[in-house]
Amino acid sequence: MRLRLPEERPTEPPTGYKIAHPVLSQDGTRAGFTGVSLGGALPYGVLDEARCVYGRRHRAPHRRCDCGFHCVHDSAAAEAMLCTAEHRAAVLLEVAVLGAYIRFERGFRYARQRVRTATVGPCACGAVAGALADAGWGRPGWRALTAACAGCVRGRTSLSLASFARLAGEGLRVRAADGVVVATAGLGVSELVAEAALLQARLDWFQSQLARLDDPGPQG
């Protein structure tokens, strides 16, 4: 006699929370996320289907495997993971749990998801993030991004929060941790201001580099 798990049939997709690193494709045409633990080798889009990280042919989530997307029920539990040193550069995601799922005490393991909102923490200097810039590491074909203010972007590959939301698509909302900047697939006044600030900061940096090249330095 096989033990069958109880089945749920919710009228709306359950909501969950997780942390991940934003990523940008090598050619700059796609944006997504990569996990912080087991699934970190498989970047995923805003709307995506889980695949078995072990390469097995079963559908995720399989009861005898730990494959599938993972999330927790409580946003505070996900935010707590951002306190650890290795996860400080990750962002907080609110997701819709889609398809088949297995419920656990603290969260879900599930087949499909839609990322609704990504909350970006402050820049390393402590200022409010206005962009996502090259973090200096990545996965094959993908650059990891980290929060940056306009003054710290400098010459790194970077996207404003609004540009990341547009590339990711599927109605993703991206906001800074303090809630001041909200970015969606469309451009509003606040997004245009953020884009202009980022462009001006990069222009100032390039001008400073040109000034250094033009300076002959002390004559010997």
JSON list of C-alpha atoms in Angstrom, two decimals:
[
{"chain": "A", "resi": 1, "resn": "MET", "atom": "CA", "xyz": [0.00, 0.00, 0.00]},
{"chain": "A", "resi": 2, "resn": "ARG", "atom": "CA", "xyz": [1.53, 3.31, -1.12]},
{"chain": "A", "resi": 3, "resn": "LEU", "atom": "CA", "xyz": [1.19, 6.38, 1.04]},
{"chain": "A", "resi": 4, "resn": "ARG", "atom": "CA", "xyz": [-0.30, 9.24, -0.95]},
{"chain": "A", "resi": 5, "resn": "LEU", "atom": "CA", "xyz": [0.43, 12.85, -0.04]},
{"chain": "A", "resi": 6, "resn": "PRO", "atom": "CA", "xyz": [-2.59, 15.13, 0.44]},
{"chain": "A", "resi": 7, "resn": "GLU", "atom": "CA", "xyz": [-3.43, 17.23, -2.64]},
{"chain": "A", "resi": 8, "resn": "GLU", "atom": "CA", "xyz": [-4.13, 20.95, -2.64]},
{"chain": "A", "resi": 9, "resn": "ARG", "atom": "CA", "xyz": [-6.07, 22.80, -5.31]},
{"chain": "A", "resi": 10, "resn": "PRO", "atom": "CA", "xyz": [-5.72, 26.52, -4.49]},
{"chain": "A", "resi": 11, "resn": "THR", "atom": "CA", "xyz": [-7.83, 29.06, -6.34]},
{"chain": "A", "resi": 12, "resn": "GLU", "atom": "CA", "xyz": [-4.77, 31.30, -6.72]},
{"chain": "A", "resi": 13, "resn": "PRO", "atom": "CA", "xyz": [-1.06, 30.44, -6.95]},
{"chain": "A", "resi": 14, "resn": "PRO", "atom": "CA", "xyz": [0.64, 30.45, -3.54]},
{"chain": "A", "resi": 15, "resn": "THR", "atom": "CA", "xyz": [3.15, 33.22, -2.87]},
{"chain": "A", "resi": 16, "resn": "GLY", "atom": "CA", "xyz": [6.69, 32.50, -1.77]},
{"chain": "A", "resi": 17, "resn": "TYR", "atom": "CA", "xyz": [9.98, 34.31, -1.12]},
{"chain": "A", "resi": 18, "resn": "LYS", "atom": "CA", "xyz": [13.58, 33.48, -1.96]},
{"chain": "A", "resi": 19, "resn": "ILE", "atom": "CA", "xyz": [16.93, 35.11, -2.65]},
{"chain": "A", "resi": 20, "resn": "ALA", "atom": "CA", "xyz": [18.92, 35.00, -5.88]},
{"chain": "A", "resi": 21, "resn": "HIS", "atom": "CA", "xyz": [21.57, 36.82, -7.86]},
{"chain": "A", "resi": 22, "resn": "PRO", "atom": "CA", "xyz": [20.46, 38.88, -10.88]},
{"chain": "A", "resi": 23, "resn": "VAL", "atom": "CA", "xyz": [22.29, 37.92, -14.07]},
{"chain": "A", "resi": 24, "resn": "LEU", "atom": "CA", "xyz": [22.74, 39.34, -17.58]},
{"chain": "A", "resi": 25, "resn": "SER", "atom": "CA", "xyz": [23.41, 37.23, -20.66]},
{"chain": "A", "resi": 26, "resn": "GLN", "atom": "CA", "xyz": [26.80, 37.55, -22.34]},
{"chain": "A", "resi": 27, "resn": "ASP", "atom": "CA", "xyz": [25.28, 39.34, -25.34]},
{"chain": "A", "resi": 28, "resn": "GLY", "atom": "CA", "xyz": [23.29, 41.70, -23.13]},
{"chain": "A", "resi": 29, "resn": "THR", "atom": "CA", "xyz": [19.89, 40.74, -24.54]},
{"chain": "A", "resi": 30, "resn": "ARG", "atom": "CA", "xyz": [18.44, 38.70, -21.64]},
{"chain": "A", "resi": 31, "resn": "ALA", "atom": "CA", "xyz": [18.17, 39.11, -17.89]},
{"chain": "A", "resi": 32, "resn": "GLY", "atom": "CA", "xyz": [17.27, 36.61, -15.21]},
{"chain": "A", "resi": 33, "resn": "PHE", "atom": "CA", "xyz": [18.40, 35.13, -11.92]},
{"chain": "A", "resi": 34, "resn": "THR", "atom": "CA", "xyz": [20.57, 32.38, -10.54]},
{"chain": "A", "resi": 35, "resn": "GLY", "atom": "CA", "xyz": [20.09, 30.62, -7.23]},
{"chain": "A", "resi": 36, "resn": "VAL", "atom": "CA", "xyz": [22.36, 30.77, -4.19]},
{"chain": "A", "resi": 37, "resn": "SER", "atom": "CA", "xyz": [22.55, 27.04, -3.46]},
{"chain": "A", "resi": 38, "resn": "LEU", "atom": "CA", "xyz": [21.86, 23.80, -5.33]},
{"chain": "A", "resi": 39, "resn": "GLY", "atom": "CA", "xyz": [20.28, 25.38, -8.42]},
{"chain": "A", "resi": 40, "resn": "GLY", "atom": "CA", "xyz": [22.91, 28.08, -8.84]},
{"chain": "A", "resi": 41, "resn": "ALA", "atom": "CA", "xyz": [24.32, 26.41, -11.95]},
{"chain": "A", "resi": 42, "resn": "LEU", "atom": "CA", "xyz": [21.06, 26.88, -13.87]},
{"chain": "A", "resi": 43, "resn": "PRO", "atom": "CA", "xyz": [20.07, 30.54, -14.41]},
{"chain": "A", "resi": 44, "resn": "TYR", "atom": "CA", "xyz": [16.33, 31.03, -14.89]},
{"chain": "A", "resi": 45, "resn": "GLY", "atom": "CA", "xyz": [13.96, 33.60, -16.35]},
{"chain": "A", "resi": 46, "resn": "VAL", "atom": "CA", "xyz": [11.14, 35.53, -14.70]},
{"chain": "A", "resi": 47, "resn": "LEU", "atom": "CA", "xyz": [8.68, 32.87, -15.89]},
{"chain": "A", "resi": 48, "resn": "ASP", "atom": "CA", "xyz": [10.41, 29.51, -16.03]},
{"chain": "A", "resi": 49, "resn": "GLU", "atom": "CA", "xyz": [10.17, 25.78, -15.42]},
{"chain": "A", "resi": 50, "resn": "ALA", "atom": "CA", "xyz": [12.42, 23.88, -13.03]},
{"chain": "A", "resi": 51, "resn": "ARG", "atom": "CA", "xyz": [14.84, 21.28, -14.34]},
{"chain": "A", "resi": 52, "resn": "CYS", "atom": "CA", "xyz": [16.61, 18.53, -12.43]},
{"chain": "A", "resi": 53, "resn": "VAL", "atom": "CA", "xyz": [20.09, 19.80, -11.59]},
{"chain": "A", "resi": 54, "resn": "TYR", "atom": "CA", "xyz": [21.39, 16.22, -11.67]},
{"chain": "A", "resi": 55, "resn": "GLY", "atom": "CA", "xyz": [20.38, 15.78, -15.30]},
{"chain": "A", "resi": 56, "resn": "ARG", "atom": "CA", "xyz": [17.78, 13.12, -14.59]},
{"chain": "A", "resi": 57, "resn": "ARG", "atom": "CA", "xyz": [14.81, 12.87, -16.91]},
{"chain": "A", "resi": 58, "resn": "HIS", "atom": "CA", "xyz": [12.06, 13.01, -14.31]},
{"chain": "A", "resi": 59, "resn": "ARG", "atom": "CA", "xyz": [9.84, 16.05, -13.93]},
{"chain": "A", "resi": 60, "resn": "ALA", "atom": "CA", "xyz": [10.53, 18.39, -11.04]},
{"chain": "A", "resi": 61, "resn": "PRO", "atom": "CA", "xyz": [9.69, 18.29, -8.22]},
{"chain": "A", "resi": 62, "resn": "HIS", "atom": "CA", "xyz": [10.28, 14.56, -7.83]},
{"chain": "A", "resi": 63, "resn": "ARG", "atom": "CA", "xyz": [9.53, 13.03, -4.45]},
{"chain": "A", "resi": 64, "resn": "ARG", "atom": "CA", "xyz": [12.76, 11.03, -4.46]},
{"chain": "A", "resi": 65, "resn": "CYS", "atom": "CA", "xyz": [14.97, 13.93, -5.52]},
{"chain": "A", "resi": 66, "resn": "ASP", "atom": "CA", "xyz": [15.60, 17.44, -4.22]},
{"chain": "A", "resi": 67, "resn": "CYS", "atom": "CA", "xyz": [15.17, 19.10, -7.63]},
{"chain": "A", "resi": 68, "resn": "GLY", "atom": "CA", "xyz": [12.75, 21.93, -8.34]},
{"chain": "A", "resi": 69, "resn": "PHE", "atom": "CA", "xyz": [12.50, 25.57, -7.38]},
{"chain": "A", "resi": 70, "resn": "HIS", "atom": "CA", "xyz": [12.61, 26.29, -3.66]},
{"chain": "A", "resi": 71, "resn": "CYS", "atom": "CA", "xyz": [11.09, 29.14, -1.65]},
{"chain": "A", "resi": 72, "resn": "VAL", "atom": "CA", "xyz": [9.95, 29.92, 1.88]},
{"chain": "A", "resi": 73, "resn": "HIS", "atom": "CA", "xyz": [6.53, 31.06, 3.09]},
{"chain": "A", "resi": 74, "resn": "ASP", "atom": "CA", "xyz": [7.71, 34.10, 5.04]},
{"chain": "A", "resi": 75, "resn": "SER", "atom": "CA", "xyz": [9.54, 37.09, 3.56]},
{"chain": "A", "resi": 76, "resn": "ALA", "atom": "CA", "xyz": [11.35, 37.65, 6.87]},
{"chain": "A", "resi": 77, "resn": "ALA", "atom": "CA", "xyz": [12.89, 34.17, 6.63]},
{"chain": "A", "resi": 78, "resn": "ALA", "atom": "CA", "xyz": [14.21, 34.94, 3.14]},
{"chain": "A", "resi": 79, "resn": "GLU", "atom": "CA", "xyz": [15.53, 38.36, 4.22]},
{"chain": "A", "resi": 80, "resn": "ALA", "atom": "CA", "xyz": [17.37, 36.70, 7.10]},
{"chain": "A", "resi": 81, "resn": "MET", "atom": "CA", "xyz": [19.48, 34.78, 4.56]},
{"chain": "A", "resi": 82, "resn": "LEU", "atom": "CA", "xyz": [20.71, 38.10, 3.16]},
{"chain": "A", "resi": 83, "resn": "CYS", "atom": "CA", "xyz": [22.58, 38.71, 6.43]},
{"chain": "A", "resi": 84, "resn": "THR", "atom": "CA", "xyz": [25.19, 36.03, 5.70]},
{"chain": "A", "resi": 85, "resn": "ALA", "atom": "CA", "xyz": [28.44, 37.16, 4.10]},
{"chain": "A", "resi": 86, "resn": "GLU", "atom": "CA", "xyz": [28.08, 34.98, 1.00]},
{"chain": "A", "resi": 87, "resn": "HIS", "atom": "CA", "xyz": [24.56, 36.24, 0.28]},
{"chain": "A", "resi": 88, "resn": "ARG", "atom": "CA", "xyz": [24.94, 39.98, 0.91]},
{"chain": "A", "resi": 89, "resn": "ALA", "atom": "CA", "xyz": [24.89, 40.76, -2.82]},
{"chain": "A", "resi": 90, "resn": "ALA", "atom": "CA", "xyz": [21.73, 38.72, -3.55]},
{"chain": "A", "resi": 91, "resn": "VAL", "atom": "CA", "xyz": [18.29, 40.24, -4.09]},
{"chain": "A", "resi": 92, "resn": "LEU", "atom": "CA", "xyz": [14.98, 39.34, -2.46]},
{"chain": "A", "resi": 93, "resn": "LEU", "atom": "CA", "xyz": [12.37, 37.80, -4.78]},
{"chain": "A", "resi": 94, "resn": "GLU", "atom": "CA", "xyz": [8.63, 37.47, -4.36]},
{"chain": "A", "resi": 95, "resn": "VAL", "atom": "CA", "xyz": [7.40, 34.59, -6.52]},
{"chain": "A", "resi": 96, "resn": "ALA", "atom": "CA", "xyz": [4.18, 32.93, -7.57]},
{"chain": "A", "resi": 97, "resn": "VAL", "atom": "CA", "xyz": [4.34, 29.15, -7.07]},
{"chain": "A", "resi": 98, "resn": "LEU", "atom": "CA", "xyz": [3.00, 27.50, -10.24]},
{"chain": "A", "resi": 99, "resn": "GLY", "atom": "CA", "xyz": [2.38, 23.91, -11.28]},
{"chain": "A", "resi": 100, "resn": "ALA", "atom": "CA", "xyz": [2.89, 20.93, -9.01]},
{"chain": "A", "resi": 101, "resn": "TYR", "atom": "CA", "xyz": [4.43, 21.61, -5.63]},
{"chain": "A", "resi": 102, "resn": "ILE", "atom": "CA", "xyz": [5.38, 19.87, -2.43]},
{"chain": "A", "resi": 103, "resn": "ARG", "atom": "CA", "xyz": [4.65, 21.82, 0.75]},
{"chain": "A", "resi": 104, "resn": "PHE", "atom": "CA", "xyz": [7.08, 21.76, 3.64]},
{"chain": "A", "resi": 105, "resn": "GLU", "atom": "CA", "xyz": [6.96, 23.37, 7.06]},
{"chain": "A", "resi": 106, "resn": "ARG", "atom": "CA", "xyz": [8.95, 26.42, 5.94]},
{"chain": "A", "resi": 107, "resn": "GLY", "atom": "CA", "xyz": [8.17, 26.60, 2.23]},
{"chain": "A", "resi": 108, "resn": "PHE", "atom": "CA", "xyz": [7.63, 24.90, -1.14]},
{"chain": "A", "resi": 109, "resn": "ARG", "atom": "CA", "xyz": [9.54, 22.81, -3.66]},
{"chain": "A", "resi": 110, "resn": "TYR", "atom": "CA", "xyz": [7.80, 23.26, -6.99]},
{"chain": "A", "resi": 111, "resn": "ALA", "atom": "CA", "xyz": [7.74, 22.90, -10.77]},
{"chain": "A", "resi": 112, "resn": "ARG", "atom": "CA", "xyz": [7.25, 26.40, -12.20]},
{"chain": "A", "resi": 113, "resn": "GLN", "atom": "CA", "xyz": [7.40, 29.97, -10.98]},
{"chain": "A", "resi": 114, "resn": "ARG", "atom": "CA", "xyz": [6.84, 33.57, -11.92]},
{"chain": "A", "resi": 115, "resn": "VAL", "atom": "CA", "xyz": [9.04, 36.17, -10.27]},
{"chain": "A", "resi": 116, "resn": "ARG", "atom": "CA", "xyz": [6.76, 39.08, -9.41]},
{"chain": "A", "resi": 117, "resn": "THR", "atom": "CA", "xyz": [9.09, 41.47, -7.60]},
{"chain": "A", "resi": 118, "resn": "ALA", "atom": "CA", "xyz": [12.85, 41.79, -7.09]},
{"chain": "A", "resi": 119, "resn": "THR", "atom": "CA", "xyz": [14.04, 44.00, -4.23]},
{"chain": "A", "resi": 120, "resn": "VAL", "atom": "CA", "xyz": [17.61, 45.24, -4.62]},
{"chain": "A", "resi": 121, "resn": "GLY", "atom": "CA", "xyz": [19.66, 46.06, -1.53]},
{"chain": "A", "resi": 122, "resn": "PRO", "atom": "CA", "xyz": [21.94, 49.08, -1.12]},
{"chain": "A", "resi": 123, "resn": "CYS", "atom": "CA", "xyz": [25.20, 49.66, -2.97]},
{"chain": "A", "resi": 124, "resn": "ALA", "atom": "CA", "xyz": [28.37, 48.48, -1.21]},
{"chain": "A", "resi": 125, "resn": "CYS", "atom": "CA", "xyz": [29.02, 52.11, -0.26]},
{"chain": "A", "resi": 126, "resn": "GLY", "atom": "CA", "xyz": [25.66, 52.25, 1.54]},
{"chain": "A", "resi": 127, "resn": "ALA", "atom": "CA", "xyz": [23.82, 54.47, -0.95]},
{"chain": "A", "resi": 128, "resn": "VAL", "atom": "CA", "xyz": [20.47, 53.54, -2.49]},
{"chain": "A", "resi": 129, "resn": "ALA", "atom": "CA", "xyz": [20.95, 51.31, -5.55]},
{"chain": "A", "resi": 130, "resn": "GLY", "atom": "CA", "xyz": [20.08, 52.85, -8.88]},
{"chain": "A", "resi": 131, "resn": "ALA", "atom": "CA", "xyz": [21.66, 50.18, -11.06]},
{"chain": "A", "resi": 132, "resn": "LEU", "atom": "CA", "xyz": [22.82, 46.58, -11.27]},
{"chain": "A", "resi": 133, "resn": "ALA", "atom": "CA", "xyz": [26.50, 46.35, -12.24]},
{"chain": "A", "resi": 134, "resn": "ASP", "atom": "CA", "xyz": [28.94, 43.57, -13.12]},
{"chain": "A", "resi": 135, "resn": "ALA", "atom": "CA", "xyz": [29.75, 41.72, -9.89]},
{"chain": "A", "resi": 136, "resn": "GLY", "atom": "CA", "xyz": [33.00, 40.25, -11.20]},
{"chain": "A", "resi": 137, "resn": "TRP", "atom": "CA", "xyz": [31.82, 36.65, -11.44]},
{"chain": "A", "resi": 138, "resn": "GLY", "atom": "CA", "xyz": [29.19, 34.64, -13.29]},
{"chain": "A", "resi": 139, "resn": "ARG", "atom": "CA", "xyz": [28.10, 31.39, -14.93]},
{"chain": "A", "resi": 140, "resn": "PRO", "atom": "CA", "xyz": [28.93, 30.23, -18.47]},
{"chain": "A", "resi": 141, "resn": "GLY", "atom": "CA", "xyz": [27.21, 32.75, -20.76]},
{"chain": "A", "resi": 142, "resn": "TRP", "atom": "CA", "xyz": [25.91, 34.88, -17.86]},
{"chain": "A", "resi": 143, "resn": "ARG", "atom": "CA", "xyz": [27.36, 37.80, -15.87]},
{"chain": "A", "resi": 144, "resn": "ALA", "atom": "CA", "xyz": [26.27, 38.13, -12.25]},
{"chain": "A", "resi": 145, "resn": "LEU", "atom": "CA", "xyz": [25.12, 41.62, -11.28]},
{"chain": "A", "resi": 146, "resn": "THR", "atom": "CA", "xyz": [25.20, 43.44, -7.97]},
{"chain": "A", "resi": 147, "resn": "ALA", "atom": "CA", "xyz": [23.58, 46.59, -6.57]},
{"chain": "A", "resi": 148, "resn": "ALA", "atom": "CA", "xyz": [25.37, 49.85, -7.36]},
{"chain": "A", "resi": 149, "resn": "CYS", "atom": "CA", "xyz": [24.66, 53.54, -6.97]},
{"chain": "A", "resi": 150, "resn": "ALA", "atom": "CA", "xyz": [25.26, 55.92, -9.86]},
{"chain": "A", "resi": 151, "resn": "GLY", "atom": "CA", "xyz": [28.59, 57.05, -8.38]},
{"chain": "A", "resi": 152, "resn": "CYS", "atom": "CA", "xyz": [30.00, 53.52, -8.02]},
{"chain": "A", "resi": 153, "resn": "VAL", "atom": "CA", "xyz": [29.07, 52.14, -11.45]},
{"chain": "A", "resi": 154, "resn": "ARG", "atom": "CA", "xyz": [32.11, 53.69, -13.15]},
{"chain": "A", "resi": 155, "resn": "GLY", "atom": "CA", "xyz": [33.08, 51.78, -16.30]},
{"chain": "A", "resi": 156, "resn": "ARG", "atom": "CA", "xyz": [31.51, 48.44, -15.39]},
{"chain": "A", "resi": 157, "resn": "THR", "atom": "CA", "xyz": [28.84, 46.77, -17.51]},
{"chain": "A", "resi": 158, "resn": "SER", "atom": "CA", "xyz": [25.61, 47.89, -15.86]},
{"chain": "A", "resi": 159, "resn": "LEU", "atom": "CA", "xyz": [21.87, 48.30, -16.21]},
{"chain": "A", "resi": 160, "resn": "SER", "atom": "CA", "xyz": [19.47, 50.65, -14.49]},
{"chain": "A", "resi": 161, "resn": "LEU", "atom": "CA", "xyz": [16.77, 48.91, -12.48]},
{"chain": "A", "resi": 162, "resn": "ALA", "atom": "CA", "xyz": [14.25, 49.83, -15.18]},
{"chain": "A", "resi": 163, "resn": "SER", "atom": "CA", "xyz": [16.44, 48.41, -17.95]},
{"chain": "A", "resi": 164, "resn": "PHE", "atom": "CA", "xyz": [16.87, 45.14, -16.07]},
{"chain": "A", "resi": 165, "resn": "ALA", "atom": "CA", "xyz": [13.07, 44.90, -15.64]},
{"chain": "A", "resi": 166, "resn": "ARG", "atom": "CA", "xyz": [12.54, 45.49, -19.37]},
{"chain": "A", "resi": 167, "resn": "LEU", "atom": "CA", "xyz": [15.06, 42.84, -20.40]},
{"chain": "A", "resi": 168, "resn": "ALA", "atom": "CA", "xyz": [13.68, 40.31, -17.93]},
{"chain": "A", "resi": 169, "resn": "GLY", "atom": "CA", "xyz": [10.11, 40.95, -19.13]},
{"chain": "A", "resi": 170, "resn": "GLU", "atom": "CA", "xyz": [6.96, 39.17, -17.98]},
{"chain": "A", "resi": 171, "resn": "GLY", "atom": "CA", "xyz": [5.83, 42.16, -15.91]},
{"chain": "A", "resi": 172, "resn": "LEU", "atom": "CA", "xyz": [8.72, 41.96, -13.44]},
{"chain": "A", "resi": 173, "resn": "ARG", "atom": "CA", "xyz": [8.89, 44.80, -10.94]},
{"chain": "A", "resi": 174, "resn": "VAL", "atom": "CA", "xyz": [12.29, 45.86, -9.60]},
{"chain": "A", "resi": 175, "resn": "ARG", "atom": "CA", "xyz": [12.67, 48.23, -6.68]},
{"chain": "A", "resi": 176, "resn": "ALA", "atom": "CA", "xyz": [15.37, 49.55, -4.39]},
{"chain": "A", "resi": 177, "resn": "ALA", "atom": "CA", "xyz": [15.26, 48.29, -0.82]},
{"chain": "A", "resi": 178, "resn": "ASP", "atom": "CA", "xyz": [13.96, 51.57, 0.61]},
{"chain": "A", "resi": 179, "resn": "GLY", "atom": "CA", "xyz": [11.07, 51.59, -1.85]},
{"chain": "A", "resi": 180, "resn": "VAL", "atom": "CA", "xyz": [12.02, 54.91, -3.46]},
{"chain": "A", "resi": 181, "resn": "VAL", "atom": "CA", "xyz": [12.72, 53.59, -6.95]},
{"chain": "A", "resi": 182, "resn": "VAL", "atom": "CA", "xyz": [10.16, 51.32, -8.60]},
{"chain": "A", "resi": 183, "resn": "ALA", "atom": "CA", "xyz": [10.93, 49.95, -12.06]},
{"chain": "A", "resi": 184, "resn": "THR", "atom": "CA", "xyz": [8.64, 47.96, -14.34]},
{"chain": "A", "resi": 185, "resn": "ALA", "atom": "CA", "xyz": [8.64, 47.04, -18.01]},
{"chain": "A", "resi": 186, "resn": "GLY", "atom": "CA", "xyz": [7.50, 50.59, -18.87]},
{"chain": "A", "resi": 187, "resn": "LEU", "atom": "CA", "xyz": [9.33, 53.86, -18.20]},
{"chain": "A", "resi": 188, "resn": "GLY", "atom": "CA", "xyz": [7.78, 56.42, -15.89]},
{"chain": "A", "resi": 189, "resn": "VAL", "atom": "CA", "xyz": [9.20, 59.71, -14.64]},
{"chain": "A", "resi": 190, "resn": "SER", "atom": "CA", "xyz": [11.15, 58.12, -11.77]},
{"chain": "A", "resi": 191, "resn": "GLU", "atom": "CA", "xyz": [12.65, 55.50, -14.11]},
{"chain": "A", "resi": 192, "resn": "LEU", "atom": "CA", "xyz": [13.71, 58.18, -16.62]},
{"chain": "A", "resi": 193, "resn": "VAL", "atom": "CA", "xyz": [15.34, 60.19, -13.83]},
{"chain": "A", "resi": 194, "resn": "ALA", "atom": "CA", "xyz": [17.23, 57.07, -12.70]},
{"chain": "A", "resi": 195, "resn": "GLU", "atom": "CA", "xyz": [18.34, 56.34, -16.28]},
{"chain": "A", "resi": 196, "resn": "ALA", "atom": "CA", "xyz": [19.58, 59.92, -16.68]},
{"chain": "A", "resi": 197, "resn": "ALA", "atom": "CA", "xyz": [21.51, 59.80, -13.39]},
{"chain": "A", "resi": 198, "resn": "LEU", "atom": "CA", "xyz": [23.19, 56.56, -14.38]},
{"chain": "A", "resi": 199, "resn": "LEU", "atom": "CA", "xyz": [24.15, 57.89, -17.81]},
{"chain": "A", "resi": 200, "resn": "GLN", "atom": "CA", "xyz": [25.51, 61.11, -16.27]},
{"chain": "A", "resi": 201, "resn": "ALA", "atom": "CA", "xyz": [27.58, 59.18, -13.74]},
{"chain": "A", "resi": 202, "resn": "ARG", "atom": "CA", "xyz": [29.11, 57.04, -16.46]},
{"chain": "A", "resi": 203, "resn": "LEU", "atom": "CA", "xyz": [29.82, 60.14, -18.58]},
{"chain": "A", "resi": 204, "resn": "ASP", "atom": "CA", "xyz": [31.53, 61.83, -15.62]},
{"chain": "A", "resi": 205, "resn": "TRP", "atom": "CA", "xyz": [33.69, 58.74, -15.08]},
{"chain": "A", "resi": 206, "resn": "PHE", "atom": "CA", "xyz": [34.73, 58.54, -18.73]},
{"chain": "A", "resi": 207, "resn": "GLN", "atom": "CA", "xyz": [35.55, 62.24, -18.73]},
{"chain": "A", "resi": 208, "resn": "SER", "atom": "CA", "xyz": [37.73, 61.78, -15.65]},
{"chain": "A", "resi": 209, "resn": "GLN", "atom": "CA", "xyz": [39.58, 58.95, -17.41]},
{"chain": "A", "resi": 210, "resn": "LEU", "atom": "CA", "xyz": [40.13, 61.10, -20.49]},
{"chain": "A", "resi": 211, "resn": "ALA", "atom": "CA", "xyz": [41.44, 63.91, -18.28]},
{"chain": "A", "resi": 212, "resn": "ARG", "atom": "CA", "xyz": [43.96, 61.52, -16.75]},
{"chain": "A", "resi": 213, "resn": "LEU", "atom": "CA", "xyz": [45.16, 60.48, -20.20]},
{"chain": "A", "resi": 214, "resn": "ASP", "atom": "CA", "xyz": [45.51, 64.11, -21.28]},
{"chain": "A", "resi": 215, "resn": "ASP", "atom": "CA", "xyz": [47.51, 65.05, -18.16]},
{"chain": "A", "resi": 216, "resn": "PRO", "atom": "CA", "xyz": [51.22, 64.72, -19.06]},
{"chain": "A", "resi": 217, "resn": "GLY", "atom": "CA", "xyz": [52.19, 64.53, -15.38]},
{"chain": "A", "resi": 218, "resn": "PRO", "atom": "CA", "xyz": [55.33, 66.04, -13.83]},
{"chain": "A", "resi": 219, "resn": "GLN", "atom": "CA", "xyz": [58.17, 66.62, -16.24]},
{"chain": "A", "resi": 220, "resn": "GLY", "atom": "CA", "xyz": [61.50, 65.03, -15.26]}
]
